[in-house]
Amino acid sequence: MNLFETTVLRNVGASDDAEVSNAILARAKVLGMTQDAEDAVLRPKDFGAFDHDLRAALAARIAFLAGDEPLAAHYHANSKNYSALTSPSEKGISEGLDEVLSFVDKVANQTKDIAAEDISRLQASGVSDADIVRLCELVAFMAFQTRVIAGLRLMQREAA
Amino acid sequence: MTHIVTKFTRSVPDWRPRVVPVKLEDATPEQLDALKVTPSNTKVSDYVLTLAHDVESLSVRSPLFNAIMYDRGGMSRAERELGALGASMVNHCIYCAAVHADRHAKLARDESVTDELFAKGERADLNPRDRAIFDFSRKAAEAPPTAGPEDIDALRKAGLSGEEIFDLILSSALFGWANRLMHVLGDPVRQKETA
């Protein structure tokens, strides 16, 4: 895997600064594993109730809410029929995904306020336990990826 | 009887899932492989059995977790634990905070830092290096993240190298992931003491 073809480094951009480059190279294994994680979470073989297009739409929505428009655009490009859901103002009612979207938004952005009722509401709306775990992994991975990118951008900005 | 733990503590609670975990006897070969189940190792926590519902994610996350928290070089292990703790406190993941506060106390051979953080939160009285690390981790974990150039400056003034700063970014971000599993999919619980 070319390190600079990973989603993280494509969104951060190459650095001219030797210290930033060395820090990135020192953790090349972690960045490669992060790309493997993106493949597993966004494009799994066993995708349950959430196909790859829908996962891309949810990832774009989460990136947008995290203030990362370039990353949101990266995922939006693969969201196909679900592209409307990438907008945080879209509730997903016509797609029957309103409970799923409100759960995704809350796990992403009001994590500490999540309670047992949030899970039982999803279960009552027909989402299986396996799909609840899949959904949490997707939101959780995006929390990680957006923050790695945001942190590296800060390092680059300092070096510039 | 059990009760849900609602306050930060270094005493690691049990974890009770809000969904039904995979039953070991029903696990697929792929799940058993990810769970590292062998004839001599059949003990698997409810947390890992819950995550086994999404075996592809579980299989990639475990080695990534280990690399970020334990690989050689860069930031010390104790300080990576402080990064994990900052995020876990923002997300109010009582279980993650307990595990990583306990590890920090053991690795640093010092309980005072986590005592202070659990007693006073953001207003804890910390040395300048721990202060800069905790503040960065906390702000990076907020949604959306609020860490800015001034927080990188503070890390530099506290003496952190570029490699250490990247390790801190990774450990705080990793717990943005872990907290959204542990805190969302289950409750931290403890057996009620009987008289």
Coordinates of C-alpha atoms in Angstrom, one line a residue:
Chain A
M1 CA 0.0 0.0 0.0
N2 CA 1.3 3.5 -0.9
L3 CA 1.1 5.5 2.2
F4 CA 0.2 8.6 0.3
E5 CA -2.7 6.9 -1.4
T6 CA -4.5 6.3 2.0
T7 CA -7.6 8.4 2.6
V8 CA -5.9 10.1 5.6
L9 CA -2.8 11.3 3.8
R10 CA -4.7 12.2 0.6
N11 CA -6.9 14.5 2.7
V12 CA -4.0 15.9 4.7
G13 CA -1.6 16.3 1.8
A14 CA 2.1 15.8 1.6
S15 CA 4.3 17.7 4.0
D16 CA 7.5 19.5 3.2
D17 CA 8.5 19.5 6.9
A18 CA 11.0 16.9 7.8
E19 CA 9.7 16.4 11.4
V20 CA 6.1 16.0 10.3
S21 CA 7.1 13.5 7.6
N22 CA 9.2 11.6 10.0
A23 CA 6.4 11.4 12.5
I24 CA 4.1 10.0 9.7
L25 CA 6.7 7.5 8.5
A26 CA 7.3 6.3 12.1
R27 CA 3.6 5.3 12.2
A28 CA 3.3 4.1 8.6
K29 CA 2.0 0.7 9.9
V30 CA -0.8 2.5 11.8
L31 CA -1.8 4.5 8.7
G32 CA -1.8 1.3 6.6
M33 CA -4.0 -0.4 9.2
T34 CA -6.3 2.7 9.3
Q35 CA -6.9 2.2 5.5
D36 CA -7.5 -1.5 6.1
A37 CA -10.1 -0.4 8.7
E38 CA -11.8 1.9 6.3
D39 CA -12.1 -0.9 3.8
A40 CA -13.5 -3.2 6.5
V41 CA -16.0 -0.7 7.9
L42 CA -17.1 1.1 4.7
R43 CA -16.9 -1.7 2.2
P44 CA -17.3 -5.0 4.1
K45 CA -18.2 -8.3 2.4
D46 CA -21.0 -8.9 5.0
F47 CA -22.7 -5.5 5.0
G48 CA -25.9 -6.5 6.8
A49 CA -28.7 -3.9 6.4
F50 CA -26.3 -1.1 5.3
D51 CA -24.9 -1.5 1.8
H52 CA -21.7 0.2 0.6
D53 CA -23.5 3.2 -0.9
L54 CA -25.4 3.9 2.3
R55 CA -22.3 3.5 4.4
A56 CA -20.5 6.0 2.2
A57 CA -23.5 8.4 2.6
L58 CA -23.4 8.0 6.4
A59 CA -19.6 8.6 6.4
A60 CA -20.0 11.7 4.4
R61 CA -22.7 13.0 6.8
I62 CA -20.5 12.3 9.8
A63 CA -17.4 14.0 8.1
F64 CA -19.6 17.0 7.2
L65 CA -20.8 17.3 10.8
A66 CA -17.2 17.1 12.0
G67 CA -16.4 20.1 9.8
D68 CA -14.3 18.2 7.3
E69 CA -15.8 19.1 3.9
P70 CA -12.9 17.5 1.8
L71 CA -13.4 14.2 3.6
A72 CA -17.2 14.5 3.2
A73 CA -16.7 15.0 -0.5
H74 CA -14.5 11.9 -0.7
Y75 CA -17.3 9.8 0.8
H76 CA -20.1 11.6 -1.0
A77 CA -18.6 10.6 -4.3
N78 CA -19.5 6.9 -3.5
S79 CA -22.9 7.5 -1.9
K80 CA -24.9 7.1 -5.2
N81 CA -28.6 6.7 -4.6
Y82 CA -28.2 7.8 -0.9
S83 CA -26.4 11.0 -1.7
A84 CA -29.3 13.1 -0.3
L85 CA -28.6 11.6 3.2
T86 CA -25.1 13.2 3.3
S87 CA -26.8 16.5 4.1
P88 CA -27.1 16.8 7.9
S89 CA -30.5 18.5 7.5
E90 CA -31.9 15.4 5.7
K91 CA -34.0 13.2 8.1
G92 CA -34.2 10.1 5.9
I93 CA -37.9 9.7 6.4
S94 CA -38.7 8.7 2.8
E95 CA -35.9 6.1 2.9
G96 CA -37.3 4.7 6.2
L97 CA -34.0 5.6 7.8
D98 CA -35.1 8.3 10.2
E99 CA -34.3 6.3 13.3
V100 CA -31.0 5.2 11.9
L101 CA -29.9 8.7 11.0
S102 CA -30.9 10.2 14.3
F103 CA -28.9 7.5 16.0
V104 CA -25.9 8.0 13.8
D105 CA -26.0 11.8 14.5
K106 CA -26.3 11.3 18.2
V107 CA -23.5 8.7 18.5
A108 CA -21.3 10.9 16.4
N109 CA -21.9 14.2 18.1
Q110 CA -23.6 13.7 21.5
T111 CA -21.8 10.5 22.5
K112 CA -21.9 11.1 26.2
D113 CA -25.7 11.5 26.1
I114 CA -26.3 8.0 24.6
A115 CA -28.5 5.9 26.8
A116 CA -30.1 2.4 26.8
E117 CA -33.2 3.9 25.3
D118 CA -31.4 4.9 22.1
I119 CA -30.5 1.3 21.5
S120 CA -34.0 0.0 22.4
R121 CA -35.6 2.6 20.0
L122 CA -33.5 1.2 17.2
Q123 CA -34.4 -2.4 18.1
A124 CA -38.1 -1.4 18.2
S125 CA -37.8 0.1 14.7
G126 CA -36.6 -3.3 13.4
V127 CA -32.8 -2.9 13.4
S128 CA -31.2 -6.2 14.4
D129 CA -28.5 -6.4 17.1
A130 CA -25.9 -7.3 14.5
D131 CA -26.8 -4.2 12.5
I132 CA -26.7 -2.0 15.6
V133 CA -23.1 -3.2 16.1
R134 CA -22.3 -2.6 12.4
L135 CA -23.7 1.0 12.7
C136 CA -21.7 1.7 15.8
E137 CA -18.5 0.5 14.2
L138 CA -19.1 2.8 11.2
V139 CA -19.8 5.9 13.3
A140 CA -16.9 5.0 15.7
F141 CA -14.4 4.5 12.8
M142 CA -15.4 7.9 11.3
A143 CA -14.8 9.6 14.7
F144 CA -11.3 8.1 14.6
Q145 CA -10.5 9.0 11.0
T146 CA -11.8 12.5 11.1
R147 CA -9.7 13.2 14.2
V148 CA -6.5 11.7 12.8
I149 CA -6.9 13.9 9.8
A150 CA -7.7 17.0 11.9
G151 CA -4.7 16.4 14.1
L152 CA -2.3 15.9 11.2
R153 CA -3.6 19.1 9.5
L154 CA -2.7 21.0 12.8
M155 CA 0.8 19.5 12.7
Q156 CA 1.2 20.6 9.1
R157 CA -0.2 24.1 9.8
E158 CA 2.3 24.5 12.6
A159 CA 5.2 23.5 10.3
A160 CA 4.1 25.7 7.4
Chain B
M1 CA -28.2 -7.3 41.8
T2 CA -26.1 -4.9 39.8
H3 CA -26.1 -1.1 39.6
I4 CA -24.9 1.1 36.7
V5 CA -21.7 3.0 37.6
T6 CA -22.2 6.7 36.8
K7 CA -19.1 8.3 38.3
F8 CA -15.5 8.1 37.1
T9 CA -13.4 5.6 39.0
R10 CA -10.1 3.7 38.6
S11 CA -11.8 0.6 39.9
V12 CA -12.7 -1.2 36.6
P13 CA -16.4 -2.2 36.6
D14 CA -18.1 -5.0 34.7
W15 CA -19.7 -4.3 31.3
R16 CA -23.3 -5.3 30.5
P17 CA -24.3 -5.3 26.8
R18 CA -27.4 -3.6 25.6
V19 CA -27.6 -6.0 22.6
V20 CA -27.4 -9.8 22.6
P21 CA -23.7 -10.9 22.1
V22 CA -22.8 -13.7 19.7
K23 CA -23.1 -17.0 21.4
L24 CA -19.8 -18.8 21.3
E25 CA -21.5 -22.1 20.3
D26 CA -23.1 -20.4 17.3
A27 CA -20.0 -18.5 16.2
T28 CA -18.8 -18.9 12.5
P29 CA -15.2 -20.0 11.8
E30 CA -14.4 -16.4 10.8
Q31 CA -15.8 -15.2 14.2
L32 CA -13.9 -17.8 16.1
D33 CA -10.7 -16.8 14.4
A34 CA -11.3 -13.1 15.2
L35 CA -12.1 -14.0 18.8
K36 CA -8.8 -16.0 19.1
V37 CA -10.8 -18.9 20.4
T38 CA -8.7 -22.1 20.7
P39 CA -9.4 -25.3 22.7
S40 CA -7.2 -23.9 25.4
N41 CA -8.6 -20.4 25.3
T42 CA -12.4 -20.3 25.4
K43 CA -12.8 -17.3 27.7
V44 CA -14.1 -14.4 25.7
S45 CA -15.7 -11.2 27.2
D46 CA -19.2 -10.1 26.5
Y47 CA -17.8 -7.0 24.9
V48 CA -15.7 -8.9 22.3
L49 CA -18.6 -11.3 21.7
T50 CA -20.8 -8.2 21.0
L51 CA -18.3 -6.8 18.6
A52 CA -18.1 -10.2 16.9
H53 CA -21.5 -9.3 15.2
D54 CA -19.2 -7.2 12.9
V55 CA -16.3 -9.6 12.5
E56 CA -14.6 -7.7 9.7
S57 CA -14.4 -4.5 11.8
L58 CA -13.3 -6.4 14.9
S59 CA -10.5 -8.2 13.0
V60 CA -8.9 -4.9 11.8
R61 CA -9.5 -2.9 15.0
S62 CA -7.7 -5.1 17.5
P63 CA -4.2 -4.9 15.8
L64 CA -4.7 -1.2 15.1
F65 CA -5.5 -0.7 18.8
N66 CA -2.4 -2.5 19.9
A67 CA -0.2 -0.7 17.4
I68 CA -1.4 2.8 18.6
M69 CA -1.2 2.0 22.3
Y70 CA 1.9 -0.3 22.5
D71 CA 4.2 0.0 19.5
R72 CA 7.8 1.2 20.4
G73 CA 9.1 4.7 20.0
G74 CA 7.3 8.1 20.2
M75 CA 5.2 8.9 23.2
S76 CA 5.5 6.9 26.5
R77 CA 2.9 4.3 27.2
A78 CA 1.7 6.2 30.3
E79 CA 1.2 9.4 28.3
R80 CA -0.7 7.5 25.6
E81 CA -3.0 6.3 28.4
L82 CA -3.5 9.9 29.4
G83 CA -4.6 10.6 25.7
A84 CA -7.0 7.7 25.9
L85 CA -8.4 9.1 29.2
G86 CA -8.9 12.6 27.9
A87 CA -11.2 11.3 25.1
S88 CA -13.0 8.9 27.4
M89 CA -13.8 11.6 29.9
V90 CA -15.2 13.9 27.1
N91 CA -17.4 11.0 25.9
H92 CA -18.2 9.9 29.5
C93 CA -17.2 6.4 28.8
I94 CA -16.9 5.2 32.5
Y95 CA -15.6 1.8 31.6
C96 CA -12.8 3.0 29.2
A97 CA -11.9 5.8 31.6
A98 CA -11.5 3.3 34.5
V99 CA -9.3 0.9 32.5
H100 CA -7.0 3.6 31.1
A101 CA -6.8 5.6 34.3
D102 CA -5.8 2.4 36.1
R103 CA -3.2 1.7 33.4
H104 CA -1.9 5.3 33.6
A105 CA -1.6 5.0 37.4
K106 CA 0.3 1.7 37.2
L107 CA 2.6 2.8 34.3
A108 CA 3.4 6.2 35.8
R109 CA 3.5 4.7 39.3
D110 CA 1.4 7.7 40.3
E111 CA -2.3 7.8 41.2
S112 CA -2.3 11.5 41.9
V113 CA -2.8 12.6 38.2
T114 CA -5.9 10.5 37.7
D115 CA -7.2 11.2 41.2
E116 CA -6.9 14.9 40.4
L117 CA -8.6 14.5 37.0
F118 CA -11.5 12.5 38.4
A119 CA -12.0 15.0 41.2
K120 CA -11.7 18.2 39.2
G121 CA -12.0 17.3 35.5
E122 CA -10.8 20.1 33.2
R123 CA -9.8 22.2 36.3
A124 CA -7.4 19.5 37.6
D125 CA -4.0 20.8 38.9
L126 CA -1.5 19.0 36.6
N127 CA 2.1 19.6 35.7
P128 CA 2.6 21.6 32.4
R129 CA 3.3 18.5 30.3
D130 CA 0.3 16.5 31.6
R131 CA -1.8 19.6 31.3
A132 CA -0.9 20.1 27.6
I133 CA -1.4 16.4 26.8
F134 CA -4.8 16.2 28.6
D135 CA -6.1 19.5 27.1
F136 CA -5.2 18.4 23.6
S137 CA -6.7 15.0 24.0
R138 CA -9.9 16.5 25.5
K139 CA -10.3 19.2 22.8
A140 CA -9.5 16.7 19.9
A141 CA -12.2 14.4 21.2
E142 CA -15.0 17.0 21.3
A143 CA -17.5 16.9 18.4
P144 CA -16.6 18.7 16.3
P145 CA -13.0 18.7 17.4
T146 CA -11.9 22.0 18.9
A147 CA -8.1 21.5 19.3
G148 CA -6.3 24.3 17.5
P149 CA -2.8 25.8 16.8
E150 CA -2.6 27.1 20.4
D151 CA -2.9 23.5 21.7
I152 CA 0.0 22.4 19.5
D153 CA 2.0 25.4 20.8
A154 CA 1.3 24.3 24.3
L155 CA 2.5 20.7 23.5
R156 CA 5.7 22.1 22.0
K157 CA 6.3 24.4 25.0
A158 CA 5.9 21.3 27.2
G159 CA 8.6 19.7 25.2
L160 CA 6.8 17.2 23.0
S161 CA 8.4 16.1 19.7
G162 CA 6.5 15.7 16.5
E163 CA 6.4 11.9 16.9
E164 CA 5.0 12.3 20.4
I165 CA 2.4 14.7 19.2
F166 CA 1.3 12.3 16.4
D167 CA 1.0 9.5 19.0
L168 CA -1.2 11.7 21.1
I169 CA -3.4 12.5 18.1
L170 CA -3.7 8.8 17.5
S171 CA -4.4 7.7 21.1
S172 CA -7.1 10.4 21.6
A173 CA -8.7 9.6 18.2
L174 CA -8.6 5.8 18.9
F175 CA -10.7 6.4 21.9
G176 CA -13.1 8.4 19.8
W177 CA -13.6 5.0 18.3
A178 CA -13.5 2.8 21.4
N179 CA -15.8 5.0 23.4
R180 CA -18.5 4.9 20.7
L181 CA -18.5 1.1 21.0
M182 CA -18.1 0.6 24.8
H183 CA -20.3 3.5 26.0
V184 CA -23.0 3.0 23.3
L185 CA -23.4 -0.7 23.2
G186 CA -23.4 -1.4 27.0
D187 CA -23.4 -0.2 30.6
P188 CA -20.6 -0.2 33.2
V189 CA -22.1 -2.2 36.1
R190 CA -21.0 -3.4 39.5
Q191 CA -22.5 -6.0 41.8
K192 CA -24.4 -4.4 44.7
E193 CA -22.6 -5.1 47.9
T194 CA -24.7 -7.2 50.2
A195 CA -24.7 -6.6 54.0

